[in-house]
Each structure stands twice: as C-alpha cells, then as structure tokens.
CSV table of C-alpha atoms in Angstrom, one decimal:
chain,number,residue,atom,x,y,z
A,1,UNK,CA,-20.3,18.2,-20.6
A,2,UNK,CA,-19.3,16.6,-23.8
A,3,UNK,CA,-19.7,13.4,-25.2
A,4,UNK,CA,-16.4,11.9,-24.7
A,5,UNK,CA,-16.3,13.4,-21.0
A,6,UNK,CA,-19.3,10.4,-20.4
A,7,UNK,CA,-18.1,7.9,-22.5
A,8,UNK,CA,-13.9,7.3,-22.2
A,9,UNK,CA,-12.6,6.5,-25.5
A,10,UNK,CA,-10.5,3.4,-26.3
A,11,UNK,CA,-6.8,4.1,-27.5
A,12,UNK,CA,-4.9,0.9,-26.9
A,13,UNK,CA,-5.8,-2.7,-25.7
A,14,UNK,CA,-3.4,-5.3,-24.9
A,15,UNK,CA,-4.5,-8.7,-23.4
A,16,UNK,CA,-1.8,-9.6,-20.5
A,17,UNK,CA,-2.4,-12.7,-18.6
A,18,UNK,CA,-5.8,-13.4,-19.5
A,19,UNK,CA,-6.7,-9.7,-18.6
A,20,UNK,CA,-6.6,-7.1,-20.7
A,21,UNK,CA,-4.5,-3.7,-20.5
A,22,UNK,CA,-6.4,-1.1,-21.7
A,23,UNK,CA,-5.8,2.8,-22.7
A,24,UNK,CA,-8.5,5.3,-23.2
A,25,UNK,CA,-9.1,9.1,-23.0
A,26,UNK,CA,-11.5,11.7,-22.0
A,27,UNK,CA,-12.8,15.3,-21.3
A,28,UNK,CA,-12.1,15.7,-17.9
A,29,UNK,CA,-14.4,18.6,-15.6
A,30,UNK,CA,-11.4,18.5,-13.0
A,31,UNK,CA,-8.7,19.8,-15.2
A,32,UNK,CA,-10.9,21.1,-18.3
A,33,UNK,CA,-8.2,19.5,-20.6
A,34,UNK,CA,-8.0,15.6,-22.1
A,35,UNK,CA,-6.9,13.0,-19.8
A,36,UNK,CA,-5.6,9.7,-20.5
A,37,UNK,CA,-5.6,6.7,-18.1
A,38,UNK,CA,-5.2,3.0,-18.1
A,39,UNK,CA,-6.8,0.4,-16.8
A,40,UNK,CA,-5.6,-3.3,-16.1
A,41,UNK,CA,-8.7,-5.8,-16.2
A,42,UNK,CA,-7.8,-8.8,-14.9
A,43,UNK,CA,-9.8,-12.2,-15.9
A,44,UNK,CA,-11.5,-12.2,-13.2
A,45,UNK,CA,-13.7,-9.4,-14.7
A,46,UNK,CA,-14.9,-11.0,-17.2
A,47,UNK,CA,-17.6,-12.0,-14.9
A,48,UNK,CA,-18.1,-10.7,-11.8
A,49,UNK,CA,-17.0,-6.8,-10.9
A,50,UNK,CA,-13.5,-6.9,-8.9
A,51,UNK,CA,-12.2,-3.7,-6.6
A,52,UNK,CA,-9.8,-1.1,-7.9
A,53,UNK,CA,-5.9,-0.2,-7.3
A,54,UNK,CA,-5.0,3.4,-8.3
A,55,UNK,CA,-1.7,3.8,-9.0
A,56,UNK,CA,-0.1,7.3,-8.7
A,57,UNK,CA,3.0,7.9,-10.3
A,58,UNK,CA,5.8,10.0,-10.0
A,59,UNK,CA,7.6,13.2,-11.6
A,60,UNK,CA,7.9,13.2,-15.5
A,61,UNK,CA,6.1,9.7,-15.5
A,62,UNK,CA,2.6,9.0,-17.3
A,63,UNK,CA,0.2,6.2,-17.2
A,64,UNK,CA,2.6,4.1,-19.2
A,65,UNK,CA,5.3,4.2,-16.9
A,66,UNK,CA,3.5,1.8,-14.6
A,67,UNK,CA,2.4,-0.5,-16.7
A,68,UNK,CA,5.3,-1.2,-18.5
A,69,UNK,CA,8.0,-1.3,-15.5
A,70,UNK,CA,6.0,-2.6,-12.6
A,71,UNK,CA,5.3,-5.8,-13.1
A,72,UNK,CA,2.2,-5.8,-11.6
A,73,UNK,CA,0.0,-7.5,-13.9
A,74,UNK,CA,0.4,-11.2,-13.3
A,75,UNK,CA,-0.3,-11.0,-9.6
A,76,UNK,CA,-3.0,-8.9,-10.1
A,77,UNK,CA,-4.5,-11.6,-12.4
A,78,UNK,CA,-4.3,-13.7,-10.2
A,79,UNK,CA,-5.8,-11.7,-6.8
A,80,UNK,CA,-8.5,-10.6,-9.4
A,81,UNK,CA,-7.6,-6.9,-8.9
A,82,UNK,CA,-8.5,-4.0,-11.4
A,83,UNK,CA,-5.4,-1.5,-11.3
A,84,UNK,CA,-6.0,1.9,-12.5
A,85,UNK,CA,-3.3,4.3,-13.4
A,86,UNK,CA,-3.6,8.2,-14.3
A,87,UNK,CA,-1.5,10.8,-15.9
A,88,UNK,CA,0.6,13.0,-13.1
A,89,UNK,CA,-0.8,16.0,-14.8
A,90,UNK,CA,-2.8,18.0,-17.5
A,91,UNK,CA,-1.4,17.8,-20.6
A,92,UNK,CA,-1.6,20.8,-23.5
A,93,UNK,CA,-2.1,23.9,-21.6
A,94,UNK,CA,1.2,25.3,-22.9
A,95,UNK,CA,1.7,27.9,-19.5
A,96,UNK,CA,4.5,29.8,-19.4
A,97,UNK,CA,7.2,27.7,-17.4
A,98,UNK,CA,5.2,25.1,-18.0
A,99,UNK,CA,7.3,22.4,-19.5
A,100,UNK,CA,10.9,24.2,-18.6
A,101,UNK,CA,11.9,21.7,-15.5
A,102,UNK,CA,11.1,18.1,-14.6
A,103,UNK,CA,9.9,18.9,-10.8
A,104,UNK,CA,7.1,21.1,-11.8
A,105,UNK,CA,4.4,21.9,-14.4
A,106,UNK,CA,3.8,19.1,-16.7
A,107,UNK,CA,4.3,15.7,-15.4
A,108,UNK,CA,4.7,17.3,-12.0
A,109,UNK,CA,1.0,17.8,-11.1
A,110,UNK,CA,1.5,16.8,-7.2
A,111,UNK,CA,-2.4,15.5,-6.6
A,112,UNK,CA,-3.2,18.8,-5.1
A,113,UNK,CA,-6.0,21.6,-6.2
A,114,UNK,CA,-3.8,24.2,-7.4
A,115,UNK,CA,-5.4,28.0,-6.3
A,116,UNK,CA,-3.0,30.1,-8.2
A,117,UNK,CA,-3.0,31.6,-11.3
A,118,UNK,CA,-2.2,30.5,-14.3
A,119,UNK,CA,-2.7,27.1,-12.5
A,120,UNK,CA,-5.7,27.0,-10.8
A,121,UNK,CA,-7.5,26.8,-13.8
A,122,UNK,CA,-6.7,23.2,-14.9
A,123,UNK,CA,-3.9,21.9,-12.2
A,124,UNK,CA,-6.8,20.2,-10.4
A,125,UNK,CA,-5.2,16.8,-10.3
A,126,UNK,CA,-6.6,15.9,-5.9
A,127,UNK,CA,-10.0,16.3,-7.7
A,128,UNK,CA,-9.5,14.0,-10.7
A,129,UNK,CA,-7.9,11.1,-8.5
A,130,UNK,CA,-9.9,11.5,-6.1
A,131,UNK,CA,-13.1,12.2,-7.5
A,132,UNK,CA,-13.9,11.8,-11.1
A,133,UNK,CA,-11.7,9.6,-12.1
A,134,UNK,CA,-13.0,6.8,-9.9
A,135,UNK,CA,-16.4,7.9,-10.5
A,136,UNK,CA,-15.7,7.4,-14.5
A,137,UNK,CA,-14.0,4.3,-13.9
A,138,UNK,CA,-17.0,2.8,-11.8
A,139,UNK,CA,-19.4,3.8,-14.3
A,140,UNK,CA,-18.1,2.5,-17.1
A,141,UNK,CA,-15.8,-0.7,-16.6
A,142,UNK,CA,-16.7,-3.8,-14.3
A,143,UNK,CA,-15.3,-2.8,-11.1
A,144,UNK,CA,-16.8,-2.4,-7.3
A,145,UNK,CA,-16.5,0.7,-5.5
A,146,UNK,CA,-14.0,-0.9,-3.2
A,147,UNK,CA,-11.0,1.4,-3.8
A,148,UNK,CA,-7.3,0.8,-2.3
A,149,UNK,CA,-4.5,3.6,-3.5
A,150,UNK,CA,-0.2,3.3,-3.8
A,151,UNK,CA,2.0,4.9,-5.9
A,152,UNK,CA,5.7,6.1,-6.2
A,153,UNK,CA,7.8,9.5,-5.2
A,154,UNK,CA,5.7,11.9,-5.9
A,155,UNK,CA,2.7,9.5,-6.4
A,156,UNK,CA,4.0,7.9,-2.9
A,157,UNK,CA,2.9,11.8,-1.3
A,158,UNK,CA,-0.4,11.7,-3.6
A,159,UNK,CA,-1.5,8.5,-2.2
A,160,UNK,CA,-0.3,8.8,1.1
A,161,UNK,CA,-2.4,12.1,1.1
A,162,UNK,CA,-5.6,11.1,-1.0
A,163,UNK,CA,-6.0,8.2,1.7
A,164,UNK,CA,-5.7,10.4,5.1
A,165,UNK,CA,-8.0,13.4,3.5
A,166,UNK,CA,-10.9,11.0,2.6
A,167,UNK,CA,-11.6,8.7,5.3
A,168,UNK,CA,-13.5,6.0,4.4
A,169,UNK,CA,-12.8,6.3,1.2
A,170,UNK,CA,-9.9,3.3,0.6
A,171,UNK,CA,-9.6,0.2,2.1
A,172,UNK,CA,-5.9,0.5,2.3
A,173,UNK,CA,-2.7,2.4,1.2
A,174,UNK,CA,0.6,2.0,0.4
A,175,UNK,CA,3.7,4.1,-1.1
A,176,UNK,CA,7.1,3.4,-2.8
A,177,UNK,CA,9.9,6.1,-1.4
A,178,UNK,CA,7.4,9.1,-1.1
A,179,UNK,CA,8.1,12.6,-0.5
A,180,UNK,CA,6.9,12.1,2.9
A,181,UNK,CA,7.0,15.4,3.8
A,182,UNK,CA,6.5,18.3,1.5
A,183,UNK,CA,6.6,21.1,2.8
A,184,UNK,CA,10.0,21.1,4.2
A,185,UNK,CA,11.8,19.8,0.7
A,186,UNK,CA,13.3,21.2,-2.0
A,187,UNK,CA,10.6,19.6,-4.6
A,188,UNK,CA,7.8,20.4,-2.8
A,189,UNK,CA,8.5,24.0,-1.4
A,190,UNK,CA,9.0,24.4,-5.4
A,191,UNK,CA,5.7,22.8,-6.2
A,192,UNK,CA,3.5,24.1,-3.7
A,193,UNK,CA,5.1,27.1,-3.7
A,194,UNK,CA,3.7,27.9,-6.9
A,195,UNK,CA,0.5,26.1,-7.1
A,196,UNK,CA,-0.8,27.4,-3.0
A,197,UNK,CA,1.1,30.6,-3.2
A,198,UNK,CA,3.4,31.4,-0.4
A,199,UNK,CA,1.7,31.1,2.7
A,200,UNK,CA,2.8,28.1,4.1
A,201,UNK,CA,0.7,27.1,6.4
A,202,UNK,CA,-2.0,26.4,3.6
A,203,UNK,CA,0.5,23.9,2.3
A,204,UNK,CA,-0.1,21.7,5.6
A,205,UNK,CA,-3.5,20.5,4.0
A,206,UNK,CA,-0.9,18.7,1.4
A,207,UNK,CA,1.6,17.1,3.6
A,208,UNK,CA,1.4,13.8,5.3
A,209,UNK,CA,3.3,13.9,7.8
A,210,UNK,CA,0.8,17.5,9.0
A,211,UNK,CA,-2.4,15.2,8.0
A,212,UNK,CA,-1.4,12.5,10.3
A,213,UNK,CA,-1.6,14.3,13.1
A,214,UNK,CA,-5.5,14.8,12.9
A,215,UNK,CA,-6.3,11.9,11.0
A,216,UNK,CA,-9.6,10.3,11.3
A,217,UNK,CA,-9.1,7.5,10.3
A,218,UNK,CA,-5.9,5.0,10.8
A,219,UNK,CA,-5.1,3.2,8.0
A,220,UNK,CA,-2.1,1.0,8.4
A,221,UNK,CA,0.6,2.7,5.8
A,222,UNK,CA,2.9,0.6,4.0
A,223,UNK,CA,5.8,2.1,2.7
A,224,UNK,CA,9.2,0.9,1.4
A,225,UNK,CA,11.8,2.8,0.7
A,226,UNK,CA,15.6,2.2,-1.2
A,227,UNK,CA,18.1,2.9,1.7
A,228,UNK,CA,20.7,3.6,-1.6
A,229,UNK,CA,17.8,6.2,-3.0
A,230,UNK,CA,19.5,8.8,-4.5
A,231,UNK,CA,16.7,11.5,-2.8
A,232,UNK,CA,16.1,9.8,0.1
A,233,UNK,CA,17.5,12.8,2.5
A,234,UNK,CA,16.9,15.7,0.4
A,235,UNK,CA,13.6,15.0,-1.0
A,236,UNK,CA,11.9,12.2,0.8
A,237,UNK,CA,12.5,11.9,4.3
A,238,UNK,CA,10.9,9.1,5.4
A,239,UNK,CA,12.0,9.7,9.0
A,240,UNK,CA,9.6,12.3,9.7
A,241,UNK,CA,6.9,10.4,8.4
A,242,UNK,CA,7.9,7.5,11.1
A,243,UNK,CA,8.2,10.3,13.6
A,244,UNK,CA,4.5,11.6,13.0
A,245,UNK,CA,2.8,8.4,13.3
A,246,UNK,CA,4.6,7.6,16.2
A,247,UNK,CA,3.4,10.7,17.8
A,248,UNK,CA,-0.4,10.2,16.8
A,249,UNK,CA,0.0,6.6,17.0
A,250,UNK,CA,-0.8,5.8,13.2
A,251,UNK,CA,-0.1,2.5,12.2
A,252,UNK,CA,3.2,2.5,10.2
A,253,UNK,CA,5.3,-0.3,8.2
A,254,UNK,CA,8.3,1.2,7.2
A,255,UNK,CA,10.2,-1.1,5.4
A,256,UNK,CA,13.7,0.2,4.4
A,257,UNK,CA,15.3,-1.8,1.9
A,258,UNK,CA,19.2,-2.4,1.3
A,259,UNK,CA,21.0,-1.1,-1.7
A,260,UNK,CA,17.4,-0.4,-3.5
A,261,UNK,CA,17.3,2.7,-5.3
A,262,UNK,CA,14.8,5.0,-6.7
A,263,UNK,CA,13.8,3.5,-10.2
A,264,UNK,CA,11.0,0.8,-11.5
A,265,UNK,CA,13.7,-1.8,-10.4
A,266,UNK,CA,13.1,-1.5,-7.2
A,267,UNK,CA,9.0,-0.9,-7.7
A,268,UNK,CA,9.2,-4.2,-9.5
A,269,UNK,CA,10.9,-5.9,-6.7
A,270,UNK,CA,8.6,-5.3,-4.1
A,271,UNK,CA,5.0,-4.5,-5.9
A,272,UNK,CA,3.7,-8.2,-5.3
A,273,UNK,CA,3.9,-7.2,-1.4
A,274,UNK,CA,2.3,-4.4,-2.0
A,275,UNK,CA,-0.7,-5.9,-3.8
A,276,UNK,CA,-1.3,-8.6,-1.3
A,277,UNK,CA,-1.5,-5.9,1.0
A,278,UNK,CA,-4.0,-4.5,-0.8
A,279,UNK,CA,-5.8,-7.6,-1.5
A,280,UNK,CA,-6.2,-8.4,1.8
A,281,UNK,CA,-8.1,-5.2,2.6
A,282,UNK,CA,-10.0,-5.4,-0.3
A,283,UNK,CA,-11.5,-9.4,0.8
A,284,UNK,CA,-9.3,-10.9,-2.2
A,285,UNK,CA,-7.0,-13.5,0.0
C-alpha cells in the first residue's frame, strides 16, 4: 500500500461557517485507482470529535455536486456534524464503453461490487463506502465512529442499501427520490446488468425493496421524493418501496412532495430535515 493510500492528500480547503470544507485524494485498495472525497468539518471539531454523514450522490455527479448545491453546511455547523461526500465512481480506467452514456460507467458506479469483467477489477464502489472510506476518514480527521448515510437518485439506492446490508453499522438513513427498486428499472437492469452479469437473481443482493424483506435490523427510512420528478415512474418507484416495508413491517416515512422535481433545488429544500433526522440518531439534538 502506498504512501498516499495512508495519508489522504489535501487538494482544496474552504472555511464555511466556522468549519472548514475540505478536498483531498488517495490510493484507494477498493477500486485500485485515485479517489477523491470531501469532507465538511464543522466548528465543532475543532475540539472534540463529532459523528459522520456520508453523502452518496447520484449519476454523472461527484463530490462537488453536494457541496456546492445542497446547502447543507450551515445546519451542519450548527448540529456539529462531519458530512462526508465520495466520488460515484472510479475515475481513469478508460474501459471500453466506459464514458459513452450518463447511466453507466463513470459517474455511474451504483455502490455495488461489480463481478464482471472489465469491471470487477476496480468498480468496487459498496466496498469503498462502506468500508475504507469510513475507515480512512476515522483514522485521519476528528470524527467518532458514529456513522449515519443519505444520498440522492442513485445515491438514494446506495444508501438505502449500504444501511439494510450492514446492520449496526449506521445510526440512521435517509434518501432523496431513490431508485427504490433496481432491478425492475430501466437504469438499473442497465447497470447491474453489466456489472452482476445476467442472472438476476444475484441482482436481489442490490435492491432495497428485496433487502427489506430479510432485514435485520429496522432502521426507520426517511425518504422524500418530488411528486413532479421527471423519473419518478420509470426509474424510481417509490411505491414498491412503501409496499415492501409494509409487508415486513419496516419503518417507512415517505414524504411525497408537491411540484418538487429531481434536481439540487429540491435537495436544498428539504436537507435541513434530513440532518435533524440524522442528528437525532446520532445524540446531537
């Protein structure tokens, strides 16, 4: 393992009220390529460590899409919450068909282990969220290991999934219009077509609405959702995620929201509910 694998290395910092935004990169073991994340500090860490938000985000979207759009920061300075945010995929490999569409490939990682070829190789993005990054991030920045996870779209299904896999593991979750159920969508048959290969019963061990069903652990979901989302019945279907937990009984709050649409607009609207949510779980309020 290299150097810069150990020890992330600073690209940007700006301070944001009385925290600081900060950008690094690294080696990462998960995806063998460099990854960049950032990290939100609020004031709070300056002397005591304070528990951790990851933010997932969605297709075509980097770290910096989140950070700039959200809003998040000030309430997040003032719960005294870390927020984390990672790339939504490796970056460099130069596959074929890599870079050809928006919905899969770069930018369109999808959280999971990818086992087929070219793919497998570095399309490891479940094991860097889940696993390494937090691990770096722990190591290395004043933060508990009291973890909560959101995100949006496609980072909506990576949260929702990270959090029912790993019980334990988060104190809470929470997801702006996710693609609730992937395996019977256009963007996801797509994605995990490719990365699982075509048996599609493997692609059950990616889907919420199939994790729910078994789930160990109930952790109350919060989810919102723009009723005038352009992909709300194609790709996101937030109805059969309502109908799964009320089959297994897992607690749901889904919040559908009148002429909200798919964009950062609507994120920004409604992220200061989703942080108190989180702050709650984590002992902040």
């Amino acid at each position: 393992m290299s150097e810069l694998s150990t020890t992330p290395e600073l690209i940007a910092s700006n301070k944001c009220f009385g925290g600081w935004l900060k950008r690094y990169k690294h080696q990462s073991s998960s995806t063998g390529t460099e990854m960049v994340f950032a990290i939100y500090l609020p004031p709070q860490a300056q002397n005591k460590p304070v528990p951790v938000l990851y933010w997932l985000s969605g297709l075509t979207c980097t770290d910096e899409n989140f950070s700039q759009k959200a809003g998040a920061f000030r309430m997040a300075a003032e719960l005294g919450m870390a927020i984390v945010c990672p790339d939504t995929s490796p970056r460099g490999t130069d596959h074929p068909g890599e870079h050809e569409s928006y919905d899969f490939g770069s930018g369109a990682g999808f959280y999971v282990n990818a086992t087929q070829a070219p793919w497998a190789e570095h399309y490891r993005m479940y094991d860097y969220v889940v696993a390494e990054l937090p691990t770096l991030v722990e190591e290395h920045f004043p933060v508990t290991d009291a973890r909560s996870i959101s995100g949006h779209s496609m980072g909506g299904h990576g949260a929702l999934i990270c959090a029912l896999k790993n019980p334990g593991r988060y104190t809470s979750v929470s997801a702006f219009a996710p693609i609730s159920n992937p395996i019977n969508c256009p963007w996801g048959e797509k994605a995990l077509g490719r990365y699982l290969g075509p048996d599609r019963e493997s692609w059950k061990e990616w889907d919420s609405c199939a994790l729910i069903a078994n789930a160990e652990e109930r952790l109350p979901l919060l989810v919102d959702q723009g009723e005038a989302d352009n992909f709300l019945a194609e790709q996101l279907n937030p109805g059969a995620l309502l109908h799964a937990c009320e089959s297994a009984g897992h607690p749901l709050e889904l919040r559908m929201q009148p002429g909200y649409d798919h964009s950062y607009f609507f994120i920004a609207s409604f992220i200061d509910d989703h942080l108190r949510h989180h702050a709650k779980a984590l002992g902040l309020s």
